[in-house]
Amino acid sequence: MPAPRKGRSASAQSKPGRSLALILIAIVALTGGMFASGHTTPRLGIDLAGGTSITLRAVPEAGQESAINKTNMDTAVSIMERRVNGLGVSESEVQTQGDDNIIVNIPKGTNSKQAREQVGTTAKLYFRPVLATEVSGAAPTASPSASASPGASASDKATDGEKASSSPSASASPTASATTQGRAVTDALKAEPTPSGSGSASASSSPGGSASPSPSGSAAGDADSKLQAAYTALDCADPAARAKAGDGSKPSDPIVACGNSQGQWQKYLLGPAEVDGTDVDKAQAVFNTQTAAGWTVTMDFTDEGAKKFASITGKLAQNQSPQDQFAIVLDNDVVSSPYVNEALTGGNAEISGSFTQEEAQSLANMLSYGALPLTFKEDSVTTVTAALGGDQLQAGLIAGAIGLALVVLYLLVYYRGLSFIAVASLLVSAALTYVIMSLLGPAIGFALNLPAVCGAIVAIGITADSFIVYFERVRDEIREGRSLRPAVERAWPRARRTILVSDFVSFLAAAVLFIVTVGKVQGFAFTLGLTTLLDVVVVFLFTKPLLTLMARRKFFADGHKWSGLDPRSLGAKPPLRRTRRPVRPAGPVDPKEA
């Protein structure tokens, strides 16, 4: 019978207590972290805890009815999923219904208000030159003298510009007449720079101050008159008026818009868009400690976007616009309106506007994940109860308990004393699974739904299968005539290889399922993959070391009939022993021996 291997391997075999201590320390540490975080139960999905269901309907823009197609709807679903789900395991569901509806299910515990604001928001971002601006209800202001200092970075200029534009000009006159405002709008439209790739709109004004379109541009003149009337009548202090400002406009059209600076509403006349949100490569919320801006949103432009941004700031710096100011417009709301005095070629910018941390992160999230290809309107918002899911969960837990009881019963009947090791390993695996699921809820937004519970129940069989593979290898060694202690060590390398291959296949299937599926099925795949990894940890650090310790106990070592390792019950045969034939001495051979 071969002796156990010497050296490092033998040392590891002789000290199984180290492995047991390691896994027990890990359980205690994770449990302590669970109680310290205050999340002592797994976060539940919408089918178990209830939540909010939102129905969004795609609304075509004028002349773009064909835009509502499968490609754009799938793109919108993908963007909404990334916005709401983050890493994809928070169990918020986004799916199409029919040709023009999208259903969004948000589980309880998620910030449903913030999710509702983000999920259907188009997040269309444009950079437009400012043609005129005034405090809502006052006369148009002249361009203030304050501007970004030369040599500042693009982000610094944006911040400085916001500071400069946050205070109203002293020349504002609340009693300005409509004729004065109309003349200012007309002059601004005359001075408007023509954007590249768009048609020009021109208008002339009569000496009396009224706008009169030229014969060759009557359509442009009519549009200017409507824009002038809209700008004159716009009251940004009215929420309904703010919501309608800029509706129906195209990126290539001048628009009116509203913005809030330090609690004071301002209205803007803006030129055609020069840069849009697709030119933004990355956006993130940062806390600016160098200035008083506080939370801001930094943007890095694409190569093409950097060129466009340099172009618009260059035009403004060269006084090709009525004001050396541009507006950052998000869904027709002016979130920032910085001043510039030179072309900004750094390829980045910063949006500031007295954001809170939540507002800055929300804006960066929407900008990072892009603009929706369609416009959506909220048709209905309903609250989902967990009554049906609770009943299904109860039925699933009962089924799981029955399955676990049958597994334990089988182990007791077939493996007898070895079932103690198997049941202890199942309990350790269950404890690790529960604690880790509880910690993953606040960490990555993991939510336990019915398919995830199903994955955990399936994992009972996978874990039990690993024990059975090892136990059967040990019993095979005993059948060959070896005693228990060497049988435990000789069986481990063979069983280890089989267990690793089996768990690798299960984990690979779970990984593929997680990648190619969406929604609740991902919960099943995630749980299955997690429990498969934990199975490897438990078998290596608990089951094998515990069996090594038990093999030193007389009850198991002597092969008690209730130990499950009785050689006679297993049909063990005496081992075949090889004997060496004696070496014959050189010389003549004795005839009797021959």
XYZ file of C-alpha atoms in Angstrom:
594
model
C 0.000 0.000 0.000
C 1.563 3.345 -1.064
C 2.263 5.770 1.726
C 0.837 9.290 1.657
C 2.934 11.784 -0.269
C 5.628 13.624 1.614
C 6.446 17.279 1.792
C 4.031 20.169 1.284
C 1.073 18.004 0.275
C 1.466 15.797 3.303
C 1.605 18.843 5.563
C -1.667 20.102 4.118
C -3.259 16.697 4.601
C -2.153 16.512 8.230
C -3.604 19.943 9.136
C -7.202 20.044 7.886
C -8.060 22.312 10.805
C -6.565 25.264 8.922
C -9.073 24.933 6.073
C -11.981 24.546 8.479
C -10.848 27.589 10.461
C -10.540 29.633 7.250
C -14.059 28.943 6.041
C -15.545 29.485 9.499
C -13.736 32.839 9.778
C -15.121 33.793 6.366
C -18.674 32.922 7.468
C -18.317 34.934 10.679
C -16.840 37.930 8.818
C -19.557 37.931 6.151
C -22.278 37.532 8.751
C -20.827 40.413 10.742
C -20.760 42.559 7.615
C -24.381 41.654 6.914
C -25.533 42.782 10.363
C -23.291 45.853 10.285
C -24.807 46.979 6.974
C -28.330 46.530 8.311
C -29.351 44.338 5.364
C -30.102 41.057 7.099
C -32.412 39.658 4.437
C -31.994 39.349 0.650
C -33.555 42.084 -1.443
C -36.708 40.760 -3.100
C -37.746 41.219 -6.715
C -40.999 42.714 -7.949
C -42.759 39.340 -8.054
C -42.016 38.723 -4.361
C -42.020 42.207 -2.834
C -44.243 44.138 -5.233
C -43.293 47.370 -6.934
C -44.270 49.757 -9.713
C -45.236 48.982 -13.290
C -44.939 51.782 -15.861
C -46.427 51.683 -19.359
C -44.720 53.961 -21.887
C -46.085 54.686 -25.357
C -43.875 55.767 -28.237
C -45.087 59.019 -29.790
C -43.886 59.824 -33.319
C -42.641 63.298 -34.090
C -44.117 65.215 -36.995
C -43.208 63.526 -40.280
C -41.341 60.683 -38.519
C -44.103 58.095 -38.038
C -41.886 55.424 -39.618
C -39.357 55.868 -36.777
C -41.471 53.588 -34.567
C -40.017 50.283 -35.711
C -38.560 47.173 -34.106
C -34.968 48.432 -34.308
C -35.663 51.702 -32.492
C -37.904 50.006 -29.934
C -35.207 47.421 -29.150
C -32.647 50.223 -28.841
C -34.929 52.093 -26.444
C -35.408 48.943 -24.330
C -31.638 48.445 -24.170
C -31.021 52.040 -23.044
C -33.815 51.922 -20.453
C -32.490 48.632 -19.077
C -29.013 50.083 -18.596
C -30.428 53.193 -16.959
C -32.575 51.300 -14.462
C -30.684 48.077 -13.899
C -27.108 49.297 -13.701
C -25.184 45.881 -13.640
C -28.236 44.035 -14.869
C -29.119 42.088 -11.709
C -31.407 44.547 -9.897
C -34.374 42.727 -11.511
C -36.051 45.764 -13.009
C -37.752 44.483 -16.145
C -37.992 46.388 -19.417
C -39.803 44.764 -22.324
C -41.832 45.706 -25.361
C -45.561 45.158 -25.610
C -47.123 45.369 -29.030
C -45.607 47.714 -31.608
C -45.329 50.973 -29.667
C -45.487 50.200 -25.922
C -42.755 49.453 -23.402
C -43.494 48.003 -19.964
C -41.079 48.829 -17.121
C -41.412 46.903 -13.836
C -39.489 48.446 -10.940
C -39.232 46.353 -7.740
C -39.951 47.757 -4.320
C -36.840 49.185 -2.695
C -35.669 50.922 -5.876
C -36.015 54.699 -6.042
C -39.116 54.469 -8.216
C -39.469 58.248 -8.566
C -35.944 58.632 -9.895
C -36.382 55.589 -12.117
C -39.594 57.023 -13.579
C -37.809 60.281 -14.350
C -34.939 58.514 -16.085
C -36.596 55.643 -17.865
C -38.682 57.623 -20.351
C -36.534 60.736 -20.570
C -35.137 61.211 -24.028
C -32.072 63.024 -22.643
C -31.571 64.953 -25.880
C -28.625 67.224 -25.289
C -27.749 70.137 -27.550
C -25.265 72.988 -27.416
C -26.887 76.113 -28.884
C -25.634 79.693 -29.225
C -27.528 82.209 -27.091
C -29.131 84.927 -29.225
C -30.956 86.721 -26.414
C -31.711 86.156 -22.758
C -33.539 87.921 -19.983
C -34.978 87.367 -16.557
C -38.488 86.080 -17.179
C -40.739 89.152 -17.553
C -37.864 91.631 -18.157
C -36.222 93.131 -21.242
C -33.439 91.325 -23.140
C -30.036 91.794 -21.556
C -26.853 92.869 -23.216
C -23.927 90.519 -23.007
C -22.266 90.920 -19.608
C -18.596 91.758 -19.560
C -17.703 88.870 -17.299
C -16.311 85.869 -19.169
C -14.080 82.868 -18.738
C -10.508 83.875 -18.106
C -7.984 83.156 -20.875
C -5.930 80.055 -20.366
C -8.539 78.237 -18.303
C -9.461 74.707 -19.207
C -12.712 73.894 -20.949
C -14.288 72.717 -17.720
C -13.133 75.831 -15.869
C -14.600 78.057 -18.559
C -17.938 76.313 -18.318
C -17.956 76.796 -14.576
C -16.875 80.429 -14.729
C -19.448 81.137 -17.393
C -22.182 79.694 -15.254
C -21.142 81.924 -12.398
C -21.157 84.979 -14.640
C -24.542 84.193 -16.129
C -26.178 83.392 -12.833
C -26.650 87.053 -11.897
C -29.059 89.200 -13.959
C -27.779 92.230 -15.769
C -28.340 95.609 -14.265
C -29.784 96.839 -17.548
C -32.827 94.583 -17.338
C -36.069 96.527 -17.401
C -39.186 94.787 -16.092
C -41.411 97.345 -17.819
C -40.089 96.760 -21.329
C -42.760 96.827 -24.015
C -43.522 94.078 -26.508
C -42.199 96.285 -29.320
C -38.823 96.579 -27.578
C -38.653 92.840 -27.091
C -39.669 92.233 -30.694
C -36.896 94.500 -31.996
C -34.340 92.654 -29.820
C -35.484 89.285 -31.126
C -35.397 90.465 -34.731
C -31.899 91.905 -34.333
C -30.729 88.676 -32.728
C -32.113 86.612 -35.591
C -30.400 88.875 -38.137
C -27.075 88.409 -36.368
C -27.547 84.653 -35.951
C -24.599 82.695 -37.421
C -25.536 80.112 -40.026
C -24.771 76.618 -38.716
C -22.907 74.260 -40.965
C -25.195 71.982 -42.865
C -28.408 73.956 -42.167
C -30.327 76.529 -44.125
C -30.165 80.222 -43.261
C -33.053 82.203 -41.877
C -32.999 85.956 -42.379
C -35.338 88.836 -41.655
C -35.178 92.597 -41.968
C -36.714 95.202 -39.738
C -38.388 98.382 -40.802
C -37.297 101.732 -39.447
C -40.383 101.747 -37.281
C -39.163 98.737 -35.413
C -41.539 96.143 -36.846
C -40.150 93.051 -38.529
C -40.876 92.767 -42.250
C -39.821 89.634 -44.128
C -37.999 90.029 -47.409
C -39.884 88.926 -50.549
C -37.443 86.086 -51.157
C -37.741 84.729 -47.625
C -41.394 85.019 -46.612
C -41.357 81.554 -45.035
C -38.345 82.467 -42.917
C -39.996 85.739 -41.982
C -43.159 84.008 -40.841
C -41.103 81.610 -38.749
C -39.216 84.540 -37.205
C -42.477 86.276 -36.389
C -43.803 83.189 -34.634
C -40.538 82.817 -32.737
C -40.679 86.491 -31.766
C -44.227 86.095 -30.483
C -43.317 82.937 -28.564
C -40.314 84.604 -26.954
C -42.312 87.712 -26.005
C -45.140 85.698 -24.480
C -42.963 83.116 -22.696
C -43.276 83.219 -18.908
C -40.772 80.764 -17.448
C -42.256 81.158 -13.986
C -45.272 79.222 -15.273
C -44.579 75.421 -15.176
C -47.015 74.775 -18.028
C -45.270 77.356 -20.217
C -41.850 75.888 -19.398
C -43.033 72.409 -20.345
C -44.261 73.598 -23.766
C -41.247 75.803 -24.584
C -39.423 74.454 -27.602
C -41.953 71.675 -28.331
C -42.048 70.513 -31.934
C -38.767 72.181 -32.844
C -35.963 70.543 -34.772
C -32.263 70.734 -33.908
C -31.727 72.969 -36.941
C -34.379 75.492 -35.796
C -33.974 78.395 -33.375
C -35.993 77.843 -30.209
C -37.124 79.506 -27.019
C -36.264 77.813 -23.729
C -36.165 78.347 -19.993
C -33.443 77.908 -17.406
C -33.153 78.323 -13.662
C -30.111 79.966 -12.139
C -29.931 80.215 -8.351
C -33.718 80.078 -8.021
C -34.376 82.734 -10.692
C -36.016 81.801 -13.986
C -34.594 83.147 -17.235
C -35.874 82.775 -20.768
C -33.611 82.282 -23.755
C -33.719 82.715 -27.495
C -31.347 80.067 -28.855
C -29.878 79.438 -32.274
C -29.727 76.101 -34.115
C -27.912 73.259 -32.390
C -24.205 72.998 -33.171
C -23.349 69.976 -30.965
C -25.651 67.180 -29.809
C -25.583 64.436 -27.188
C -24.231 61.793 -29.563
C -21.009 63.798 -29.657
C -20.536 63.166 -25.915
C -18.267 60.177 -25.348
C -18.535 59.937 -21.545
C -20.179 61.817 -18.708
C -19.724 61.445 -14.969
C -20.683 63.260 -11.784
C -17.773 64.710 -9.819
C -17.467 66.946 -6.792
C -15.408 69.978 -7.735
C -13.222 70.836 -4.753
C -11.238 73.555 -6.553
C -14.152 75.935 -7.002
C -17.477 76.601 -5.323
C -19.335 74.793 -8.094
C -19.970 71.731 -5.915
C -21.383 68.743 -7.785
C -20.879 69.024 -11.525
C -21.130 66.777 -14.574
C -17.996 66.453 -16.671
C -18.204 65.451 -20.321
C -15.599 64.113 -22.695
C -16.394 64.615 -26.371
C -15.731 62.307 -29.272
C -13.181 63.421 -31.838
C -15.928 64.788 -34.060
C -17.715 66.334 -31.094
C -14.525 68.082 -29.966
C -14.256 69.714 -33.413
C -17.876 70.879 -33.308
C -17.463 72.202 -29.763
C -14.303 74.090 -30.744
C -16.187 75.515 -33.749
C -19.142 76.908 -31.780
C -16.962 78.392 -29.039
C -14.707 79.876 -31.713
C -17.665 81.618 -33.393
C -18.848 82.989 -30.082
C -15.383 84.227 -29.161
C -15.077 86.035 -32.527
C -18.354 87.912 -31.899
C -20.186 86.085 -34.678
C -23.214 85.858 -32.360
C -25.146 88.568 -30.483
C -23.723 87.221 -27.230
C -20.496 85.388 -26.426
C -22.547 82.761 -24.661
C -23.842 79.277 -25.446
C -26.513 77.199 -23.723
C -26.329 73.536 -22.758
C -29.888 72.404 -23.405
C -31.218 69.116 -22.045
C -34.706 68.238 -23.300
C -35.412 71.932 -24.044
C -34.310 73.004 -20.554
C -31.221 75.198 -20.236
C -29.076 73.571 -17.554
C -26.099 75.876 -18.007
C -25.219 78.932 -20.117
C -21.472 79.689 -19.885
C -19.634 82.562 -21.551
C -16.504 82.126 -23.676
C -13.859 84.439 -25.108
C -11.770 81.915 -27.056
C -12.220 78.590 -28.833
C -12.268 75.656 -26.417
C -10.277 72.870 -28.013
C -9.661 70.583 -25.047
C -12.345 68.092 -26.021
C -14.120 68.238 -22.652
C -16.563 70.419 -20.754
C -18.294 70.673 -17.419
C -21.966 71.285 -16.668
C -22.530 73.134 -13.422
C -25.723 74.458 -11.985
C -25.974 74.018 -8.220
C -26.600 70.276 -8.618
C -27.121 67.978 -5.683
C -25.216 64.698 -5.788
C -28.334 62.789 -6.839
C -29.154 65.290 -9.610
C -25.600 65.226 -10.955
C -25.448 61.428 -10.972
C -28.871 61.208 -12.604
C -27.847 63.602 -15.378
C -24.537 61.823 -15.947
C -26.358 58.493 -16.080
C -28.757 59.669 -18.776
C -25.999 61.285 -20.838
C -23.689 58.278 -20.558
C -26.328 55.860 -21.794
C -27.351 58.010 -24.716
C -30.545 59.514 -25.994
C -33.617 57.440 -26.680
C -34.317 57.158 -30.407
C -38.023 57.824 -29.786
C -40.136 60.084 -27.643
C -42.216 58.300 -24.991
C -45.211 59.354 -22.972
C -46.298 57.759 -19.725
C -49.637 56.028 -20.283
C -50.124 54.439 -16.873
C -48.400 53.759 -13.570
C -49.702 50.924 -11.414
C -48.630 49.413 -8.125
C -47.909 45.675 -8.252
C -48.731 43.639 -5.143
C -46.693 40.666 -4.029
C -49.717 38.481 -3.193
C -49.383 36.141 -6.169
C -45.596 36.021 -5.917
C -45.821 35.368 -2.189
C -48.064 32.351 -2.784
C -45.694 31.052 -5.446
C -42.717 31.627 -3.157
C -44.407 29.674 -0.391
C -45.107 26.810 -2.790
C -41.511 26.943 -4.035
C -40.100 26.890 -0.517
C -42.297 23.938 0.359
C -41.071 22.132 -2.741
C -37.479 22.984 -1.827
C -37.955 21.758 1.731
C -39.432 18.486 0.467
C -36.539 18.048 -1.966
C -33.982 18.782 0.748
C -35.683 16.347 3.136
C -35.593 13.605 0.485
C -31.888 14.264 -0.147
C -31.110 14.061 3.583
C -33.198 10.890 3.906
C -31.320 9.280 1.017
C -27.981 10.237 2.573
C -29.009 8.794 5.945
C -30.130 5.480 4.430
C -27.292 5.024 1.985
C -24.302 6.735 3.655
C -25.339 6.509 7.314
C -22.526 8.129 9.340
C -21.155 9.948 6.284
C -24.495 11.778 6.011
C -23.374 13.904 8.986
C -20.585 15.360 6.849
C -22.919 15.851 3.879
C -25.634 17.619 5.903
C -23.050 19.846 7.637
C -21.658 20.795 4.213
C -25.161 21.626 2.927
C -25.766 23.856 5.957
C -22.473 25.700 5.419
C -23.284 26.175 1.730
C -26.775 27.463 2.593
C -25.368 29.912 5.159
C -22.826 31.304 2.695
C -25.483 31.626 -0.029
C -27.898 33.480 2.253
C -25.303 35.902 3.621
C -23.817 36.695 0.216
C -27.264 37.267 -1.333
C -28.110 39.650 1.504
C -24.890 41.604 0.901
C -25.268 41.659 -2.889
C -28.643 43.429 -2.631
C -27.259 46.826 -1.555
C -23.889 46.214 -3.248
C -24.931 45.538 -6.865
C -28.717 45.694 -6.723
C -29.267 41.915 -6.783
C -32.907 41.029 -6.153
C -34.161 37.573 -5.281
C -37.084 36.583 -7.496
C -38.875 33.301 -8.125
C -36.446 32.054 -10.811
C -33.556 32.883 -8.476
C -35.179 30.777 -5.756
C -35.496 28.001 -8.336
C -31.767 28.307 -9.070
C -30.977 27.965 -5.369
C -33.124 24.805 -5.145
C -31.379 23.295 -8.178
C -28.062 24.035 -6.461
C -28.974 21.582 -3.680
C -28.635 18.764 -6.190
C -25.345 20.125 -7.564
C -23.859 20.381 -4.071
C -25.064 16.932 -3.043
C -23.642 15.476 -6.262
C -20.154 16.701 -5.300
C -20.359 14.908 -1.945
C -21.545 11.719 -3.564
C -18.657 11.738 -6.074
C -16.122 12.031 -3.259
C -17.784 9.507 -0.955
C -18.005 6.922 -3.723
C -14.315 7.364 -4.538
C -13.461 6.734 -0.876
C -15.658 3.639 -0.783
C -14.000 2.330 -3.954
C -10.614 2.630 -2.271
C -11.918 0.705 0.738
C -13.283 -2.020 -1.538
C -9.752 -2.449 -2.864
C -8.627 -3.309 0.682
C -7.220 0.021 1.921
C -7.893 1.420 5.360
C -9.876 4.639 5.720
C -7.139 7.237 6.204
C -5.117 6.394 3.088
C -8.390 5.808 1.222
C -9.490 9.392 1.970
C -6.240 10.833 0.622
C -5.999 8.575 -2.446
C -9.644 9.206 -3.425
C -9.359 13.003 -3.245
C -7.269 13.718 -6.398
C -9.626 11.659 -8.572
C -12.787 13.064 -7.006
C -11.410 16.613 -7.143
C -10.894 16.398 -10.886
C -14.435 15.125 -11.458
C -15.977 17.758 -9.174
C -14.116 20.625 -10.875
C -15.114 19.485 -14.364
C -18.749 19.062 -13.330
C -18.927 22.462 -11.618
C -17.149 24.144 -14.518
C -19.788 22.875 -16.941
C -22.589 24.086 -14.644
C -20.963 27.489 -14.194
C -20.355 27.861 -17.937
C -24.022 27.094 -18.648
C -25.083 29.658 -16.023
C -22.730 32.305 -17.467
C -24.003 31.811 -21.016
C -27.600 31.918 -19.798
C -26.926 35.147 -17.886
C -25.368 36.822 -20.928
C -27.919 35.860 -23.578
C -31.091 36.360 -21.507
C -32.785 39.319 -19.832
C -35.154 39.907 -16.942
C -36.050 37.202 -14.498
C -34.127 34.436 -16.247
C -30.945 36.302 -15.361
C -31.856 35.852 -11.706
C -31.930 32.069 -12.180
C -28.588 32.100 -14.022
C -26.948 34.395 -11.455
C -28.032 32.256 -8.498
C -27.004 29.039 -10.247
C -23.544 30.436 -11.032
C -23.091 31.792 -7.496
C -24.046 28.522 -5.801
C -21.814 26.551 -8.175
C -18.821 28.625 -7.135
C -19.745 28.208 -3.481
C -19.964 24.445 -4.017
C -16.287 24.389 -4.998
C -15.368 26.469 -1.950
C -17.340 24.261 0.452
C -16.047 20.948 -0.926
C -12.399 22.084 -0.869
C -12.400 23.991 2.425
C -15.017 22.114 4.449
C -16.099 18.697 3.174
C -12.676 17.253 2.430
C -10.967 18.583 5.619
C -13.914 17.431 7.757
C -13.755 13.912 6.290
C -10.003 13.863 6.941
C -10.655 14.640 10.621
C -13.462 12.099 10.871
C -11.190 9.410 9.395
C -9.063 9.715 12.552
C -12.038 8.862 14.754
C -12.427 5.273 15.829
C -16.075 5.153 14.738
C -15.112 5.780 11.105
C -11.559 4.391 11.102
C -12.644 0.954 12.375
C -15.428 0.783 9.813
C -18.402 0.684 12.183
C -21.473 -0.750 10.501
C -23.316 2.586 10.959
C -20.405 4.651 9.666
C -21.198 3.971 6.027
C -17.626 2.750 5.544
C -17.879 -0.824 6.795
C -15.508 -2.896 4.593
C -17.665 -6.027 4.887
C -20.805 -4.148 3.838
C -18.905 -2.678 0.903
C -17.643 -6.117 -0.174
C -13.990 -5.307 0.358
C -11.474 -7.983 -0.666
C -8.046 -8.599 0.783
C -5.533 -6.546 -1.127
C -3.274 -8.238 -3.635
C 0.235 -8.032 -2.243
C 3.257 -8.304 -4.502
C 6.312 -10.086 -3.135
C 9.778 -9.783 -4.526
C 11.488 -13.007 -5.561
C 14.912 -13.456 -3.864
C 17.954 -12.796 -5.998
C 19.693 -16.055 -6.849
C 23.410 -16.209 -6.150
C 25.745 -16.670 -9.071
C 27.111 -20.164 -9.625
C 25.852 -23.626 -10.409
C 22.131 -24.262 -9.974
C 20.991 -26.931 -7.556
C 19.168 -29.674 -9.522
C 16.430 -29.733 -6.835
C 15.712 -26.035 -7.313
C 15.690 -26.504 -11.064
